[in-house]
Amino acid sequence: MLEDERKEGFKRKQIVDRVRWRIFISLLKQMPFRFINDHSGLPCVFLSEPGGSSAQVLLYGGQVISWKNEQGDELLFKSSKPTGKSPKSIKGGISICFPQLGTSGASEKQGSSRSKLWSLDNCPMHLVPTGSPSSVDLILKPTANDTIIWPCSFELRILISLSPGKLSIVPQVKNTDNRSLSFTFAVRNYLSVSDISEVRVEGLETLDYLDNLLHRERFTEQADALTFDGEVDRIYLETQTNIAIIDHEKKRTFVLRKDGLPDAGALEKPIILKPKEEWKGCQELSTVSSSYCSGQLDPQMILQWL
């Protein structure tokens, strides 16, 4: 009798294991992304959507290292040389600057979250998507060894979504400590453009900015549009919702839309969260084909198209 019960129990376990395995395989097929390794052999999430665009997100640093449009054109710049002390660090793409944005040194400028291995989030933000974007939820939590770098405990979540002509990044920070958490936050974008002399940025006129090349001295933008004839490293303050980056030679315009980020990031005044409080921001990059007449392009028309 006992032997029959053991056999029956074993059969039931086999059936349950088979059902669980089939459910697991089914869920994998439904996942909006797949894993690959980048050229350094690091784990990377590959996003794609039916229109043909794609993106790659490196788990080390939670960094977007590639974003291609429907024609397969790379929209982000990525250097072949590593940055900072870690050989895993990549200069370029889109990186997260948290909890502090420094003024010197590559790793300090990026923030210490840049040198950590992120995990897939088992409790995503459950945002209502527009259309059918491919997306991935990442999470970063400090470990016991991070108490020197991060004296407060927190949860940093990043939702990265891909849809035709658009790449969205939604960060969320939760203070899980019993004391206040102070931080700054920025999304650092390296965009692929043609000759820099053919690029102009609209939407920054009359704004104050901190010039990192002059020890963060404060100035006011006087030009109607930002153009480039040399090195520029600035933090623009209290920026508007939409900024247009116009590439005349490629006849392409990037439009950056943000929410919850008062500056070109949240940089001048730190965000302070009380215990259990949360903060959420959003950055949305989109591209539109653009042409111009007599070297001019009306950015307001671009913004109205979106």
mmCIF file of C-alpha atoms in Angstrom:
data_model
loop_
_atom_site.group_PDB
_atom_site.id
_atom_site.type_symbol
_atom_site.label_atom_id
_atom_site.label_comp_id
_atom_site.label_asym_id
_atom_site.label_seq_id
_atom_site.Cartn_x
_atom_site.Cartn_y
_atom_site.Cartn_z
ATOM 1 C CA MET A 1 0.000 0.000 0.000
ATOM 2 C CA LEU A 2 2.805 2.395 0.928
ATOM 3 C CA GLU A 3 4.681 1.500 -2.239
ATOM 4 C CA ASP A 4 1.582 2.303 -4.346
ATOM 5 C CA GLU A 5 1.240 5.662 -2.596
ATOM 6 C CA ARG A 6 4.886 6.468 -3.294
ATOM 7 C CA LYS A 7 4.452 5.619 -6.980
ATOM 8 C CA GLU A 8 1.289 7.694 -7.169
ATOM 9 C CA GLY A 9 2.993 10.618 -5.458
ATOM 10 C CA PHE A 10 5.939 10.335 -7.850
ATOM 11 C CA LYS A 11 3.593 10.360 -10.860
ATOM 12 C CA ARG A 12 1.791 13.447 -9.546
ATOM 13 C CA LYS A 13 5.127 15.216 -9.051
ATOM 14 C CA GLN A 14 6.155 14.363 -12.620
ATOM 15 C CA ILE A 15 2.885 15.760 -13.941
ATOM 16 C CA VAL A 16 3.264 18.960 -11.876
ATOM 17 C CA ASP A 17 6.886 19.381 -13.032
ATOM 18 C CA ARG A 18 5.847 18.948 -16.687
ATOM 19 C CA VAL A 19 3.063 21.521 -16.296
ATOM 20 C CA ARG A 20 5.424 23.990 -14.619
ATOM 21 C CA TRP A 21 8.006 23.505 -17.366
ATOM 22 C CA ARG A 22 5.404 24.079 -20.098
ATOM 23 C CA ILE A 23 4.212 27.238 -18.338
ATOM 24 C CA PHE A 24 7.821 28.434 -18.035
ATOM 25 C CA ILE A 25 8.487 27.814 -21.743
ATOM 26 C CA SER A 26 5.241 29.573 -22.632
ATOM 27 C CA LEU A 27 6.212 32.598 -20.552
ATOM 28 C CA LEU A 28 9.650 32.727 -22.161
ATOM 29 C CA LYS A 29 8.037 32.826 -25.602
ATOM 30 C CA GLN A 30 5.880 35.731 -24.472
ATOM 31 C CA MET A 31 8.782 37.769 -23.095
ATOM 32 C CA PRO A 32 9.296 40.989 -25.090
ATOM 33 C CA PHE A 33 13.071 40.536 -25.172
ATOM 34 C CA ARG A 34 15.838 37.954 -25.418
ATOM 35 C CA PHE A 35 19.332 37.679 -23.974
ATOM 36 C CA ILE A 36 22.513 38.013 -26.019
ATOM 37 C CA ASN A 37 26.160 38.803 -25.211
ATOM 38 C CA ASP A 38 27.744 42.035 -26.378
ATOM 39 C CA HIS A 39 31.245 42.149 -27.890
ATOM 40 C CA SER A 40 32.762 41.987 -24.379
ATOM 41 C CA GLY A 41 30.818 38.848 -23.494
ATOM 42 C CA LEU A 42 28.617 40.715 -21.009
ATOM 43 C CA PRO A 43 24.921 39.801 -20.619
ATOM 44 C CA CYS A 44 22.734 42.065 -22.708
ATOM 45 C CA VAL A 45 18.973 42.340 -23.278
ATOM 46 C CA PHE A 46 17.924 42.610 -26.928
ATOM 47 C CA LEU A 47 14.665 44.469 -27.622
ATOM 48 C CA SER A 48 12.891 44.468 -30.974
ATOM 49 C CA GLU A 49 9.498 45.465 -32.324
ATOM 50 C CA PRO A 50 7.528 44.477 -35.448
ATOM 51 C CA GLY A 51 8.429 47.689 -37.265
ATOM 52 C CA GLY A 52 12.086 46.613 -37.400
ATOM 53 C CA SER A 53 13.725 48.898 -34.823
ATOM 54 C CA SER A 54 15.829 47.392 -32.022
ATOM 55 C CA ALA A 55 17.757 48.231 -28.868
ATOM 56 C CA GLN A 56 20.329 46.559 -26.632
ATOM 57 C CA VAL A 57 20.512 47.077 -22.863
ATOM 58 C CA LEU A 58 23.628 46.069 -20.949
ATOM 59 C CA LEU A 59 22.893 44.653 -17.490
ATOM 60 C CA TYR A 60 26.220 46.019 -16.277
ATOM 61 C CA GLY A 61 25.329 49.634 -15.490
ATOM 62 C CA GLY A 62 21.775 49.337 -16.879
ATOM 63 C CA GLN A 63 23.101 51.035 -20.010
ATOM 64 C CA VAL A 64 21.458 51.216 -23.446
ATOM 65 C CA ILE A 65 24.334 50.536 -25.828
ATOM 66 C CA SER A 66 22.423 50.397 -29.122
ATOM 67 C CA TRP A 67 19.252 51.829 -30.656
ATOM 68 C CA LYS A 68 18.588 51.212 -34.327
ATOM 69 C CA ASN A 69 15.739 52.499 -36.453
ATOM 70 C CA GLU A 70 13.591 50.511 -38.898
ATOM 71 C CA GLN A 71 16.308 50.826 -41.572
ATOM 72 C CA GLY A 72 18.981 49.440 -39.239
ATOM 73 C CA ASP A 73 20.763 52.792 -38.782
ATOM 74 C CA GLU A 74 22.477 53.159 -35.404
ATOM 75 C CA LEU A 75 21.095 56.188 -33.545
ATOM 76 C CA LEU A 76 23.494 56.138 -30.592
ATOM 77 C CA PHE A 77 27.218 56.792 -30.393
ATOM 78 C CA LYS A 78 29.390 54.182 -28.686
ATOM 79 C CA SER A 79 33.155 54.413 -28.289
ATOM 80 C CA SER A 80 35.282 51.303 -28.769
ATOM 81 C CA LYS A 81 37.457 52.401 -25.831
ATOM 82 C CA PRO A 82 36.419 51.591 -22.228
ATOM 83 C CA THR A 83 35.856 54.475 -19.839
ATOM 84 C CA GLY A 84 36.834 54.721 -16.168
ATOM 85 C CA LYS A 85 38.843 52.116 -14.280
ATOM 86 C CA SER A 86 36.594 49.171 -15.139
ATOM 87 C CA PRO A 87 37.164 47.442 -18.497
ATOM 88 C CA LYS A 88 33.416 46.702 -18.540
ATOM 89 C CA SER A 89 32.488 50.380 -18.753
ATOM 90 C CA ILE A 90 31.439 51.657 -22.156
ATOM 91 C CA LYS A 91 31.512 55.304 -23.178
ATOM 92 C CA GLY A 92 28.403 56.125 -25.158
ATOM 93 C CA GLY A 93 24.860 54.899 -25.527
ATOM 94 C CA ILE A 94 22.439 56.001 -22.806
ATOM 95 C CA SER A 95 23.574 55.665 -19.211
ATOM 96 C CA ILE A 96 22.023 56.343 -15.818
ATOM 97 C CA CYS A 97 23.691 58.877 -13.494
ATOM 98 C CA PHE A 98 22.760 58.099 -9.874
ATOM 99 C CA PRO A 99 22.984 58.885 -6.965
ATOM 100 C CA GLN A 100 25.303 61.855 -7.547
ATOM 101 C CA LEU A 101 26.633 63.483 -10.695
ATOM 102 C CA GLY A 102 30.246 64.517 -10.112
ATOM 103 C CA THR A 103 32.369 67.136 -11.811
ATOM 104 C CA SER A 104 35.563 65.211 -12.575
ATOM 105 C CA GLY A 105 36.509 61.710 -13.575
ATOM 106 C CA ALA A 106 34.467 59.498 -15.899
ATOM 107 C CA SER A 107 33.136 57.116 -13.258
ATOM 108 C CA GLU A 108 32.314 59.968 -10.867
ATOM 109 C CA LYS A 109 30.477 61.873 -13.572
ATOM 110 C CA GLN A 110 28.348 58.856 -14.394
ATOM 111 C CA GLY A 111 27.417 58.060 -10.784
ATOM 112 C CA SER A 112 28.229 54.858 -8.926
ATOM 113 C CA SER A 113 25.173 52.993 -10.311
ATOM 114 C CA ARG A 114 27.143 52.974 -13.553
ATOM 115 C CA SER A 115 29.535 50.329 -12.186
ATOM 116 C CA LYS A 116 26.962 47.870 -10.801
ATOM 117 C CA LEU A 117 25.314 44.781 -12.248
ATOM 118 C CA TRP A 118 21.565 45.301 -12.493
ATOM 119 C CA SER A 119 18.921 42.554 -12.212
ATOM 120 C CA LEU A 120 15.655 41.851 -13.976
ATOM 121 C CA ASP A 121 12.824 43.244 -11.874
ATOM 122 C CA ASN A 122 10.305 40.687 -10.631
ATOM 123 C CA CYS A 123 7.924 43.478 -9.559
ATOM 124 C CA PRO A 124 7.790 45.830 -12.562
ATOM 125 C CA MET A 125 6.055 49.179 -12.553
ATOM 126 C CA HIS A 126 3.029 47.880 -14.499
ATOM 127 C CA LEU A 127 2.715 51.021 -16.590
ATOM 128 C CA VAL A 128 0.034 51.090 -19.250
ATOM 129 C CA PRO A 129 1.953 50.871 -22.554
ATOM 130 C CA THR A 130 1.112 52.861 -25.658
ATOM 131 C CA GLY A 131 0.893 50.538 -28.634
ATOM 132 C CA SER A 132 2.902 47.327 -28.263
ATOM 133 C CA PRO A 133 6.413 48.312 -27.215
ATOM 134 C CA SER A 134 9.106 45.801 -26.391
ATOM 135 C CA SER A 135 10.328 46.531 -22.880
ATOM 136 C CA VAL A 136 12.474 45.366 -19.981
ATOM 137 C CA ASP A 137 12.322 46.212 -16.265
ATOM 138 C CA LEU A 138 15.621 46.464 -14.372
ATOM 139 C CA ILE A 139 16.277 46.979 -10.670
ATOM 140 C CA LEU A 140 19.293 47.962 -8.598
ATOM 141 C CA LYS A 141 19.559 47.586 -4.810
ATOM 142 C CA PRO A 142 22.597 48.288 -2.616
ATOM 143 C CA THR A 143 24.274 45.268 -1.070
ATOM 144 C CA ALA A 144 25.972 44.942 2.312
ATOM 145 C CA ASN A 145 29.270 45.870 0.641
ATOM 146 C CA ASP A 146 27.819 49.133 -0.716
ATOM 147 C CA THR A 147 27.252 50.862 2.634
ATOM 148 C CA ILE A 148 30.307 53.080 2.152
ATOM 149 C CA ILE A 149 29.111 54.242 -1.272
ATOM 150 C CA TRP A 150 25.397 54.253 -0.454
ATOM 151 C CA PRO A 151 24.753 54.810 3.268
ATOM 152 C CA CYS A 152 20.970 54.655 2.678
ATOM 153 C CA SER A 153 19.065 51.683 1.298
ATOM 154 C CA PHE A 154 16.862 52.171 -1.771
ATOM 155 C CA GLU A 155 15.368 50.522 -4.841
ATOM 156 C CA LEU A 156 16.146 52.006 -8.259
ATOM 157 C CA ARG A 157 13.942 50.695 -11.043
ATOM 158 C CA ILE A 158 14.296 51.443 -14.741
ATOM 159 C CA LEU A 159 11.673 50.607 -17.362
ATOM 160 C CA ILE A 160 13.109 50.743 -20.905
ATOM 161 C CA SER A 161 10.519 50.568 -23.706
ATOM 162 C CA LEU A 162 10.990 50.401 -27.472
ATOM 163 C CA SER A 163 8.350 51.311 -30.038
ATOM 164 C CA PRO A 164 8.539 52.545 -33.676
ATOM 165 C CA GLY A 165 10.709 55.662 -33.761
ATOM 166 C CA LYS A 166 10.763 55.966 -29.995
ATOM 167 C CA LEU A 167 12.808 54.847 -26.974
ATOM 168 C CA SER A 168 11.479 55.556 -23.476
ATOM 169 C CA ILE A 169 13.250 55.336 -20.124
ATOM 170 C CA VAL A 170 11.192 55.572 -16.933
ATOM 171 C CA PRO A 171 13.215 55.654 -13.674
ATOM 172 C CA GLN A 172 11.702 55.148 -10.230
ATOM 173 C CA VAL A 173 13.489 55.527 -6.894
ATOM 174 C CA LYS A 174 12.048 54.285 -3.602
ATOM 175 C CA ASN A 175 13.573 55.077 -0.221
ATOM 176 C CA THR A 176 13.559 51.786 1.696
ATOM 177 C CA ASP A 177 15.568 53.204 4.607
ATOM 178 C CA ASN A 178 14.388 54.683 7.906
ATOM 179 C CA ARG A 179 16.083 57.998 7.139
ATOM 180 C CA SER A 180 15.888 60.519 4.299
ATOM 181 C CA LEU A 181 17.545 59.770 0.948
ATOM 182 C CA SER A 182 19.149 62.598 -1.060
ATOM 183 C CA PHE A 183 20.213 62.111 -4.673
ATOM 184 C CA THR A 184 20.545 63.681 -8.088
ATOM 185 C CA PHE A 185 19.564 61.912 -11.280
ATOM 186 C CA ALA A 186 20.258 62.262 -14.977
ATOM 187 C CA VAL A 187 20.000 60.258 -18.174
ATOM 188 C CA ARG A 188 23.173 60.743 -20.213
ATOM 189 C CA ASN A 189 22.516 60.450 -23.971
ATOM 190 C CA TYR A 190 25.212 59.984 -26.616
ATOM 191 C CA LEU A 191 23.459 60.530 -29.950
ATOM 192 C CA SER A 192 24.882 59.576 -33.338
ATOM 193 C CA VAL A 193 25.098 62.697 -35.489
ATOM 194 C CA SER A 194 26.967 63.859 -38.574
ATOM 195 C CA ASP A 195 29.555 66.673 -38.511
ATOM 196 C CA ILE A 196 28.958 68.517 -35.230
ATOM 197 C CA SER A 197 29.001 71.822 -37.109
ATOM 198 C CA GLU A 198 25.792 70.672 -38.839
ATOM 199 C CA VAL A 199 23.943 70.131 -35.562
ATOM 200 C CA ARG A 200 21.858 72.620 -33.593
ATOM 201 C CA VAL A 201 19.800 72.294 -30.429
ATOM 202 C CA GLU A 202 16.496 74.141 -30.086
ATOM 203 C CA GLY A 203 14.624 74.706 -26.839
ATOM 204 C CA LEU A 204 17.463 75.926 -24.592
ATOM 205 C CA GLU A 205 17.322 79.627 -25.439
ATOM 206 C CA THR A 206 17.202 82.142 -22.537
ATOM 207 C CA LEU A 207 17.901 79.355 -20.004
ATOM 208 C CA ASP A 208 20.549 79.467 -17.283
ATOM 209 C CA TYR A 209 23.257 76.813 -17.421
ATOM 210 C CA LEU A 210 26.250 75.624 -15.415
ATOM 211 C CA ASP A 211 29.439 75.440 -17.462
ATOM 212 C CA ASN A 212 31.493 72.407 -16.409
ATOM 213 C CA LEU A 213 34.475 73.681 -18.396
ATOM 214 C CA LEU A 214 34.520 76.796 -16.170
ATOM 215 C CA HIS A 215 34.091 75.161 -12.740
ATOM 216 C CA ARG A 216 30.290 75.141 -13.033
ATOM 217 C CA GLU A 217 30.040 78.910 -13.324
ATOM 218 C CA ARG A 218 26.467 80.014 -14.078
ATOM 219 C CA PHE A 219 25.562 81.736 -17.369
ATOM 220 C CA THR A 220 22.426 82.533 -19.390
ATOM 221 C CA GLU A 221 22.043 81.211 -22.940
ATOM 222 C CA GLN A 222 21.879 84.167 -25.333
ATOM 223 C CA ALA A 223 21.659 82.406 -28.695
ATOM 224 C CA ASP A 224 18.407 81.419 -30.418
ATOM 225 C CA ALA A 225 19.827 77.913 -30.874
ATOM 226 C CA LEU A 226 22.827 76.077 -29.482
ATOM 227 C CA THR A 227 25.484 75.380 -32.135
ATOM 228 C CA PHE A 228 28.944 73.884 -31.747
ATOM 229 C CA ASP A 229 32.396 75.112 -32.789
ATOM 230 C CA GLY A 230 34.323 73.530 -29.905
ATOM 231 C CA GLU A 231 33.959 71.456 -26.751
ATOM 232 C CA VAL A 232 30.735 72.072 -24.803
ATOM 233 C CA ASP A 233 29.934 70.594 -21.367
ATOM 234 C CA ARG A 234 26.946 72.298 -19.745
ATOM 235 C CA ILE A 235 23.995 71.563 -17.468
ATOM 236 C CA TYR A 236 20.925 73.530 -18.563
ATOM 237 C CA LEU A 237 18.529 74.381 -15.743
ATOM 238 C CA GLU A 238 14.718 74.375 -15.629
ATOM 239 C CA THR A 239 14.470 73.106 -19.183
ATOM 240 C CA GLN A 240 11.181 72.860 -21.034
ATOM 241 C CA THR A 241 9.414 69.566 -21.717
ATOM 242 C CA ASN A 242 10.623 69.179 -25.330
ATOM 243 C CA ILE A 243 14.081 69.778 -26.792
ATOM 244 C CA ALA A 244 14.929 69.278 -30.481
ATOM 245 C CA ILE A 245 18.385 68.160 -31.668
ATOM 246 C CA ILE A 246 18.509 68.932 -35.393
ATOM 247 C CA ASP A 247 21.040 67.242 -37.671
ATOM 248 C CA HIS A 248 20.957 69.133 -40.975
ATOM 249 C CA GLU A 249 23.302 66.808 -42.843
ATOM 250 C CA LYS A 250 21.429 63.601 -41.963
ATOM 251 C CA LYS A 251 18.084 65.412 -42.229
ATOM 252 C CA ARG A 252 17.117 63.814 -38.934
ATOM 253 C CA THR A 253 15.813 65.348 -35.737
ATOM 254 C CA PHE A 254 15.905 63.838 -32.275
ATOM 255 C CA VAL A 255 13.196 65.110 -29.974
ATOM 256 C CA LEU A 256 13.784 64.657 -26.263
ATOM 257 C CA ARG A 257 10.698 64.818 -24.040
ATOM 258 C CA LYS A 258 11.029 64.616 -20.277
ATOM 259 C CA ASP A 259 8.839 64.572 -17.192
ATOM 260 C CA GLY A 260 9.783 64.783 -13.515
ATOM 261 C CA LEU A 261 13.270 66.053 -14.399
ATOM 262 C CA PRO A 262 13.396 69.813 -13.747
ATOM 263 C CA ASP A 263 16.747 70.420 -15.434
ATOM 264 C CA ALA A 264 18.369 68.443 -18.245
ATOM 265 C CA GLY A 265 18.104 65.823 -15.462
ATOM 266 C CA ALA A 266 17.497 66.502 -11.757
ATOM 267 C CA LEU A 267 20.825 68.090 -10.957
ATOM 268 C CA GLU A 268 20.886 71.575 -9.445
ATOM 269 C CA LYS A 269 18.714 70.735 -6.435
ATOM 270 C CA PRO A 270 18.914 67.176 -5.028
ATOM 271 C CA ILE A 271 15.720 65.166 -4.700
ATOM 272 C CA ILE A 272 15.003 64.295 -1.072
ATOM 273 C CA LEU A 273 12.799 61.325 -0.225
ATOM 274 C CA LYS A 274 11.514 60.585 3.232
ATOM 275 C CA PRO A 275 11.368 56.929 4.339
ATOM 276 C CA LYS A 276 9.086 54.871 2.057
ATOM 277 C CA GLU A 277 8.592 57.796 -0.354
ATOM 278 C CA GLU A 278 8.994 57.322 -4.135
ATOM 279 C CA TRP A 279 10.057 59.468 -7.079
ATOM 280 C CA LYS A 280 9.434 58.807 -10.752
ATOM 281 C CA GLY A 281 10.701 60.496 -13.904
ATOM 282 C CA CYS A 282 10.553 59.905 -17.641
ATOM 283 C CA GLN A 283 12.662 60.508 -20.716
ATOM 284 C CA GLU A 284 11.385 59.794 -24.208
ATOM 285 C CA LEU A 285 13.627 59.993 -27.276
ATOM 286 C CA SER A 286 11.999 59.992 -30.689
ATOM 287 C CA THR A 287 13.201 60.618 -34.225
ATOM 288 C CA VAL A 288 11.550 62.368 -37.155
ATOM 289 C CA SER A 289 12.798 62.854 -40.676
ATOM 290 C CA SER A 290 13.311 66.550 -41.327
ATOM 291 C CA SER A 291 14.351 68.810 -44.156
ATOM 292 C CA TYR A 292 15.191 72.487 -44.063
ATOM 293 C CA CYS A 293 15.108 75.514 -46.312
ATOM 294 C CA SER A 294 17.946 78.051 -46.375
ATOM 295 C CA GLY A 295 19.579 76.203 -43.479
ATOM 296 C CA GLN A 296 16.664 76.819 -41.125
ATOM 297 C CA LEU A 297 14.251 74.388 -39.528
ATOM 298 C CA ASP A 298 11.360 75.448 -37.313
ATOM 299 C CA PRO A 299 11.608 73.309 -34.145
ATOM 300 C CA GLN A 300 8.035 74.164 -33.168
ATOM 301 C CA MET A 301 6.797 72.369 -36.260
ATOM 302 C CA ILE A 302 8.794 69.301 -35.258
ATOM 303 C CA LEU A 303 7.382 69.307 -31.761
ATOM 304 C CA GLN A 304 3.853 69.600 -33.142
ATOM 305 C CA TRP A 305 4.325 66.480 -35.269
ATOM 306 C CA LEU A 306 4.783 64.273 -32.191
#
